[in-house]
CSV table of N, CA and C in Angstrom, one decimal:
chain,number,residue,atom,x,y,z
A,842,MET,N,0.8,-1.2,0.0
A,842,MET,CA,0.0,0.0,0.0
A,842,MET,C,0.9,1.2,0.0
A,843,SER,N,0.5,2.2,-0.8
A,843,SER,CA,1.2,3.4,-0.7
A,843,SER,C,0.3,4.6,-0.3
A,844,VAL,N,0.9,5.6,0.3
A,844,VAL,CA,0.2,6.7,0.8
A,844,VAL,C,0.4,7.9,-0.2
A,845,VAL,N,-0.7,8.6,-0.4
A,845,VAL,CA,-0.7,9.8,-1.3
A,845,VAL,C,-1.2,11.0,-0.5
A,846,SER,N,-0.9,12.2,-0.9
A,846,SER,CA,-1.5,13.4,-0.4
A,846,SER,C,-2.4,14.0,-1.5
A,847,VAL,N,-3.5,14.4,-1.2
A,847,VAL,CA,-4.5,15.0,-2.1
A,847,VAL,C,-4.7,16.4,-1.8
A,848,TYR,N,-4.3,17.3,-2.7
A,848,TYR,CA,-4.4,18.7,-2.5
A,848,TYR,C,-5.7,19.2,-3.2
A,849,CYS,N,-6.5,20.0,-2.4
A,849,CYS,CA,-7.7,20.5,-3.0
A,849,CYS,C,-8.0,21.9,-2.4
A,850,THR,N,-8.7,22.7,-3.2
A,850,THR,CA,-9.1,24.0,-2.7
A,850,THR,C,-10.6,24.1,-2.5
A,851,PHE,N,-11.1,24.8,-1.6
A,851,PHE,CA,-12.5,24.9,-1.3
A,851,PHE,C,-12.9,26.4,-1.2
A,852,ALA,N,-14.2,26.6,-1.4
A,852,ALA,CA,-14.7,28.0,-1.4
A,852,ALA,C,-14.7,28.7,0.0
A,853,SER,N,-14.7,27.8,1.0
A,853,SER,CA,-14.8,28.4,2.4
A,853,SER,C,-14.2,27.3,3.4
A,854,VAL,N,-13.9,27.8,4.6
A,854,VAL,CA,-13.5,26.9,5.7
A,854,VAL,C,-14.7,25.9,6.0
A,855,GLU,N,-15.9,26.4,6.0
A,855,GLU,CA,-17.0,25.6,6.3
A,855,GLU,C,-17.2,24.4,5.3
A,856,GLU,N,-17.0,24.7,4.0
A,856,GLU,CA,-17.0,23.7,3.0
A,856,GLU,C,-15.9,22.7,3.2
A,857,ALA,N,-14.7,23.2,3.4
A,857,ALA,CA,-13.6,22.3,3.7
A,857,ALA,C,-13.8,21.3,4.9
A,858,GLU,N,-14.4,21.9,5.9
A,858,GLU,CA,-14.7,21.1,7.1
A,858,GLU,C,-15.8,20.1,6.8
A,859,ARG,N,-16.8,20.5,6.1
A,859,ARG,CA,-18.0,19.6,5.9
A,859,ARG,C,-17.5,18.4,5.0
A,860,ILE,N,-16.8,18.7,3.9
A,860,ILE,CA,-16.3,17.7,3.0
A,860,ILE,C,-15.3,16.9,3.7
A,861,GLY,N,-14.3,17.5,4.4
A,861,GLY,CA,-13.3,16.8,5.1
A,861,GLY,C,-13.8,15.8,6.1
A,862,ARG,N,-14.8,16.2,6.9
A,862,ARG,CA,-15.4,15.3,7.9
A,862,ARG,C,-16.1,14.2,7.2
A,863,THR,N,-16.8,14.5,6.1
A,863,THR,CA,-17.5,13.4,5.4
A,863,THR,C,-16.6,12.3,4.9
A,864,VAL,N,-15.5,12.7,4.2
A,864,VAL,CA,-14.6,11.7,3.6
A,864,VAL,C,-13.8,11.0,4.7
A,865,VAL,N,-13.5,11.6,5.8
A,865,VAL,CA,-12.8,10.9,6.9
A,865,VAL,C,-13.8,9.9,7.5
A,866,GLU,N,-15.1,10.3,7.8
A,866,GLU,CA,-16.1,9.4,8.3
A,866,GLU,C,-16.3,8.2,7.4
A,867,GLU,N,-16.3,8.5,6.1
A,867,GLU,CA,-16.5,7.4,5.1
A,867,GLU,C,-15.2,6.6,4.8
A,868,ARG,N,-14.1,6.9,5.5
A,868,ARG,CA,-12.9,6.2,5.4
A,868,ARG,C,-12.2,6.3,4.0
A,869,LEU,N,-12.5,7.4,3.3
A,869,LEU,CA,-11.8,7.7,2.1
A,869,LEU,C,-10.5,8.5,2.3
A,870,ALA,N,-10.4,9.1,3.5
A,870,ALA,CA,-9.2,9.8,3.9
A,870,ALA,C,-8.9,9.5,5.3
A,871,ALA,N,-7.6,9.5,5.7
A,871,ALA,CA,-7.3,9.3,7.1
A,871,ALA,C,-7.3,10.6,7.8
A,872,CYS,N,-7.1,11.7,7.1
A,872,CYS,CA,-7.0,13.0,7.7
A,872,CYS,C,-7.1,14.1,6.7
A,873,ILE,N,-7.5,15.3,7.1
A,873,ILE,CA,-7.5,16.5,6.3
A,873,ILE,C,-6.9,17.6,7.1
A,874,ASN,N,-5.9,18.3,6.5
A,874,ASN,CA,-5.3,19.5,7.1
A,874,ASN,C,-5.9,20.7,6.3
A,875,ILE,N,-6.7,21.5,7.0
A,875,ILE,CA,-7.3,22.7,6.4
A,875,ILE,C,-6.4,23.8,6.7
A,876,LEU,N,-5.9,24.4,5.7
A,876,LEU,CA,-4.9,25.5,5.8
A,876,LEU,C,-5.6,26.9,5.8
A,877,ALA,N,-4.8,27.9,6.0
A,877,ALA,CA,-5.3,29.3,6.1
A,877,ALA,C,-5.8,29.7,4.7
A,878,PRO,N,-6.8,30.5,4.7
A,878,PRO,CA,-7.3,31.0,3.4
A,878,PRO,C,-6.1,31.6,2.6
A,879,CYS,N,-6.3,31.5,1.3
A,879,CYS,CA,-5.3,32.0,0.4
A,879,CYS,C,-6.0,32.8,-0.7
A,880,ARG,N,-5.2,33.6,-1.4
A,880,ARG,CA,-5.8,34.4,-2.6
A,880,ARG,C,-5.4,33.7,-3.8
A,881,SER,N,-6.4,33.4,-4.7
A,881,SER,CA,-6.1,32.7,-5.9
A,881,SER,C,-6.4,33.6,-7.1
A,882,ILE,N,-5.6,33.6,-8.1
A,882,ILE,CA,-5.8,34.3,-9.3
A,882,ILE,C,-5.8,33.2,-10.4
A,883,TYR,N,-6.8,33.2,-11.2
A,883,TYR,CA,-7.0,32.1,-12.2
A,883,TYR,C,-7.8,32.5,-13.4
A,884,ARG,N,-7.7,31.8,-14.4
A,884,ARG,CA,-8.5,32.1,-15.6
A,884,ARG,C,-9.7,31.2,-15.6
A,885,TRP,N,-10.9,31.8,-15.8
A,885,TRP,CA,-12.1,31.0,-15.8
A,885,TRP,C,-13.1,31.6,-16.8
A,886,GLN,N,-13.5,30.8,-17.7
A,886,GLN,CA,-14.5,31.2,-18.8
A,886,GLN,C,-14.0,32.4,-19.5
A,887,GLY,N,-12.7,32.4,-19.9
A,887,GLY,CA,-12.1,33.5,-20.7
A,887,GLY,C,-11.7,34.8,-20.0
A,888,LYS,N,-11.9,34.8,-18.6
A,888,LYS,CA,-11.5,36.0,-17.9
A,888,LYS,C,-10.6,35.6,-16.7
A,889,VAL,N,-9.8,36.6,-16.3
A,889,VAL,CA,-8.9,36.4,-15.2
A,889,VAL,C,-9.7,36.8,-13.9
A,890,GLU,N,-9.8,35.9,-13.0
A,890,GLU,CA,-10.6,36.1,-11.8
A,890,GLU,C,-9.7,36.0,-10.6
A,891,GLU,N,-10.2,36.6,-9.4
A,891,GLU,CA,-9.5,36.5,-8.1
A,891,GLU,C,-10.6,36.0,-7.1
A,892,ALA,N,-10.1,35.2,-6.2
A,892,ALA,CA,-11.0,34.7,-5.1
A,892,ALA,C,-10.2,34.3,-3.9
A,893,GLU,N,-10.8,34.4,-2.7
A,893,GLU,CA,-10.2,33.8,-1.6
A,893,GLU,C,-10.7,32.3,-1.5
A,894,GLU,N,-9.7,31.4,-1.3
A,894,GLU,CA,-10.0,30.0,-1.3
A,894,GLU,C,-9.4,29.4,0.0
A,895,VAL,N,-9.8,28.2,0.3
A,895,VAL,CA,-9.2,27.5,1.4
A,895,VAL,C,-8.5,26.2,0.9
A,896,PRO,N,-7.2,26.2,1.0
A,896,PRO,CA,-6.5,24.9,0.5
A,896,PRO,C,-6.5,23.9,1.6
A,897,ALA,N,-6.5,22.6,1.2
A,897,ALA,CA,-6.4,21.6,2.2
A,897,ALA,C,-5.6,20.4,1.6
A,898,ILE,N,-5.0,19.6,2.5
A,898,ILE,CA,-4.3,18.5,2.1
A,898,ILE,C,-4.9,17.3,2.8
A,899,LEU,N,-5.3,16.3,2.1
A,899,LEU,CA,-5.9,15.1,2.6
A,899,LEU,C,-4.8,13.9,2.5
A,900,LYS,N,-4.7,13.1,3.5
A,900,LYS,CA,-3.9,11.9,3.4
A,900,LYS,C,-4.7,10.7,3.2
A,901,THR,N,-4.3,9.9,2.3
A,901,THR,CA,-5.1,8.7,2.0
A,901,THR,C,-4.2,7.6,1.4
A,902,ALA,N,-4.8,6.4,1.2
A,902,ALA,CA,-4.2,5.3,0.6
A,902,ALA,C,-4.4,5.4,-0.9
A,903,ASP,N,-3.5,5.1,-1.7
A,903,ASP,CA,-3.6,5.1,-3.2
A,903,ASP,C,-4.8,4.3,-3.7
A,904,THR,N,-5.1,3.2,-2.9
A,904,THR,CA,-6.2,2.3,-3.3
A,904,THR,C,-7.6,3.0,-3.3
A,905,VAL,N,-7.7,4.1,-2.5
A,905,VAL,CA,-9.0,4.7,-2.5
A,905,VAL,C,-9.0,6.1,-3.1
A,906,THR,N,-7.9,6.5,-3.8
A,906,THR,CA,-7.8,7.8,-4.3
A,906,THR,C,-8.9,8.1,-5.3
A,907,ASP,N,-9.2,7.2,-6.2
A,907,ASP,CA,-10.2,7.5,-7.2
A,907,ASP,C,-11.6,7.7,-6.6
A,908,ALA,N,-11.9,6.9,-5.6
A,908,ALA,CA,-13.2,7.1,-4.8
A,908,ALA,C,-13.2,8.4,-4.1
A,909,LEU,N,-12.1,8.8,-3.5
A,909,LEU,CA,-12.0,10.1,-2.8
A,909,LEU,C,-12.2,11.3,-3.7
A,910,ILE,N,-11.5,11.2,-4.9
A,910,ILE,CA,-11.7,12.3,-5.9
A,910,ILE,C,-13.1,12.4,-6.3
A,911,ALA,N,-13.8,11.3,-6.6
A,911,ALA,CA,-15.2,11.3,-7.0
A,911,ALA,C,-16.1,11.8,-5.9
A,912,ARG,N,-15.8,11.5,-4.7
A,912,ARG,CA,-16.7,12.0,-3.6
A,912,ARG,C,-16.5,13.5,-3.3
A,913,ILE,N,-15.2,13.9,-3.4
A,913,ILE,CA,-15.0,15.4,-3.2
A,913,ILE,C,-15.7,16.1,-4.3
A,914,THR,N,-15.6,15.6,-5.6
A,914,THR,CA,-16.2,16.3,-6.7
A,914,THR,C,-17.7,16.3,-6.5
A,915,GLU,N,-18.3,15.3,-6.0
A,915,GLU,CA,-19.7,15.2,-5.8
A,915,GLU,C,-20.2,16.2,-4.8
A,916,LEU,N,-19.4,16.4,-3.7
A,916,LEU,CA,-19.8,17.3,-2.6
A,916,LEU,C,-19.4,18.7,-2.8
A,917,HIS,N,-18.5,19.0,-3.7
A,917,HIS,CA,-17.9,20.3,-3.9
A,917,HIS,C,-18.8,21.3,-4.6
A,918,SER,N,-18.7,22.6,-4.2
A,918,SER,CA,-19.5,23.6,-4.8
A,918,SER,C,-19.0,24.1,-6.1
A,919,TYR,N,-17.8,23.9,-6.5
A,919,TYR,CA,-17.3,24.3,-7.7
A,919,TYR,C,-17.7,23.4,-8.9
A,920,ASP,N,-17.9,23.9,-10.1
A,920,ASP,CA,-18.1,23.1,-11.3
A,920,ASP,C,-16.9,22.3,-11.6
A,921,VAL,N,-15.7,22.9,-11.4
A,921,VAL,CA,-14.4,22.2,-11.7
A,921,VAL,C,-13.5,22.3,-10.5
A,922,PRO,N,-13.7,21.5,-9.5
A,922,PRO,CA,-12.8,21.6,-8.3
A,922,PRO,C,-11.4,21.2,-8.6
A,923,ALA,N,-10.5,22.0,-8.0
A,923,ALA,CA,-9.0,21.7,-8.1
A,923,ALA,C,-8.7,20.6,-7.2
A,924,ILE,N,-8.4,19.4,-7.7
A,924,ILE,CA,-8.0,18.2,-6.9
A,924,ILE,C,-6.8,17.6,-7.6
A,925,THR,N,-5.7,17.6,-6.9
A,925,THR,CA,-4.5,17.0,-7.4
A,925,THR,C,-3.9,16.0,-6.4
A,926,VAL,N,-3.3,14.9,-6.9
A,926,VAL,CA,-2.7,13.9,-6.1
A,926,VAL,C,-1.2,14.0,-6.1
A,927,TRP,N,-0.6,14.0,-5.0
A,927,TRP,CA,0.9,14.1,-4.8
A,927,TRP,C,1.4,12.8,-4.3
A,928,PRO,N,2.3,12.1,-4.9
A,928,PRO,CA,2.9,10.9,-4.4
A,928,PRO,C,3.7,11.2,-3.1
A,929,VAL,N,3.7,10.3,-2.2
A,929,VAL,CA,4.6,10.4,-1.0
A,929,VAL,C,5.7,9.3,-1.1
A,930,HIS,N,6.9,9.8,-1.2
A,930,HIS,CA,8.0,8.8,-1.5
A,930,HIS,C,8.6,8.2,-0.2
A,931,LYS,N,8.6,9.0,0.9
A,931,LYS,CA,9.2,8.5,2.1
A,931,LYS,C,8.3,8.9,3.3
A,932,LEU,N,8.1,8.0,4.2
A,932,LEU,CA,7.3,8.2,5.4
A,932,LEU,C,7.6,7.1,6.4
A,933,PRO,N,7.4,7.4,7.7
A,933,PRO,CA,7.6,6.3,8.7
A,933,PRO,C,6.6,5.2,8.5
A,934,GLY,N,7.0,4.0,8.7
A,934,GLY,CA,6.2,2.8,8.6
A,934,GLY,C,4.9,2.9,9.4
A,935,SER,N,5.1,3.5,10.6
A,935,SER,CA,3.9,3.6,11.5
A,935,SER,C,2.9,4.5,10.9
A,936,TYR,N,3.3,5.6,10.2
A,936,TYR,CA,2.4,6.5,9.6
A,936,TYR,C,1.6,5.8,8.5
A,937,ALA,N,2.3,5.1,7.6
A,937,ALA,CA,1.7,4.3,6.6
A,937,ALA,C,0.7,3.3,7.1
A,938,GLU,N,1.0,2.7,8.2
A,938,GLU,CA,0.1,1.7,8.8
A,938,GLU,C,-1.2,2.4,9.3
A,939,TRP,N,-1.0,3.6,9.9
A,939,TRP,CA,-2.1,4.4,10.4
A,939,TRP,C,-3.1,4.8,9.2
A,940,VAL,N,-2.5,5.3,8.1
A,940,VAL,CA,-3.3,5.7,6.9
A,940,VAL,C,-4.0,4.4,6.4
A,941,GLU,N,-3.3,3.3,6.3
A,941,GLU,CA,-4.0,2.1,5.8
A,941,GLU,C,-5.1,1.7,6.7
A,942,GLU,N,-4.9,1.7,8.0
A,942,GLU,CA,-5.9,1.3,9.0
A,942,GLU,C,-7.1,2.3,8.9
A,943,SER,N,-6.8,3.6,8.8
A,943,SER,CA,-7.9,4.6,8.8
A,943,SER,C,-8.7,4.6,7.5
A,944,THR,N,-8.2,4.0,6.4
A,944,THR,CA,-8.9,4.0,5.1
A,944,THR,C,-9.4,2.6,4.8
A,945,SER,N,-9.3,1.6,5.7
A,945,SER,CA,-9.7,0.3,5.4
A,945,SER,C,-11.1,0.1,5.9
A,946,ILE,N,-11.9,-0.6,5.1
A,946,ILE,CA,-13.3,-0.9,5.5
A,946,ILE,C,-13.3,-2.3,6.0
A,947,ASP,N,-13.6,-2.5,7.3
A,947,ASP,CA,-13.5,-3.9,7.8
A,947,ASP,C,-14.9,-4.5,7.7
């Protein structure tokens, strides 16, 4: 089993908390770190836009990553949510075991 980090931005802290709690309760993620709001500048529908967003990093097992992405997309307020997966190359064995245990459905 390998562990991955999933980076995602949300429209608000409340949305990040709601979706984060849901995916942890559903065992699709072991944890979510909700970071401080940030300012995003991006192109959307032919115009350059600015917005405050809330980035978050979720830790999960690669075996449930597709299901996690699908669930975040389903619950997210954006038409096109920013969700990216970052591989984790090194981590303590005990951490990997915790992620595996937290994302396993018994």
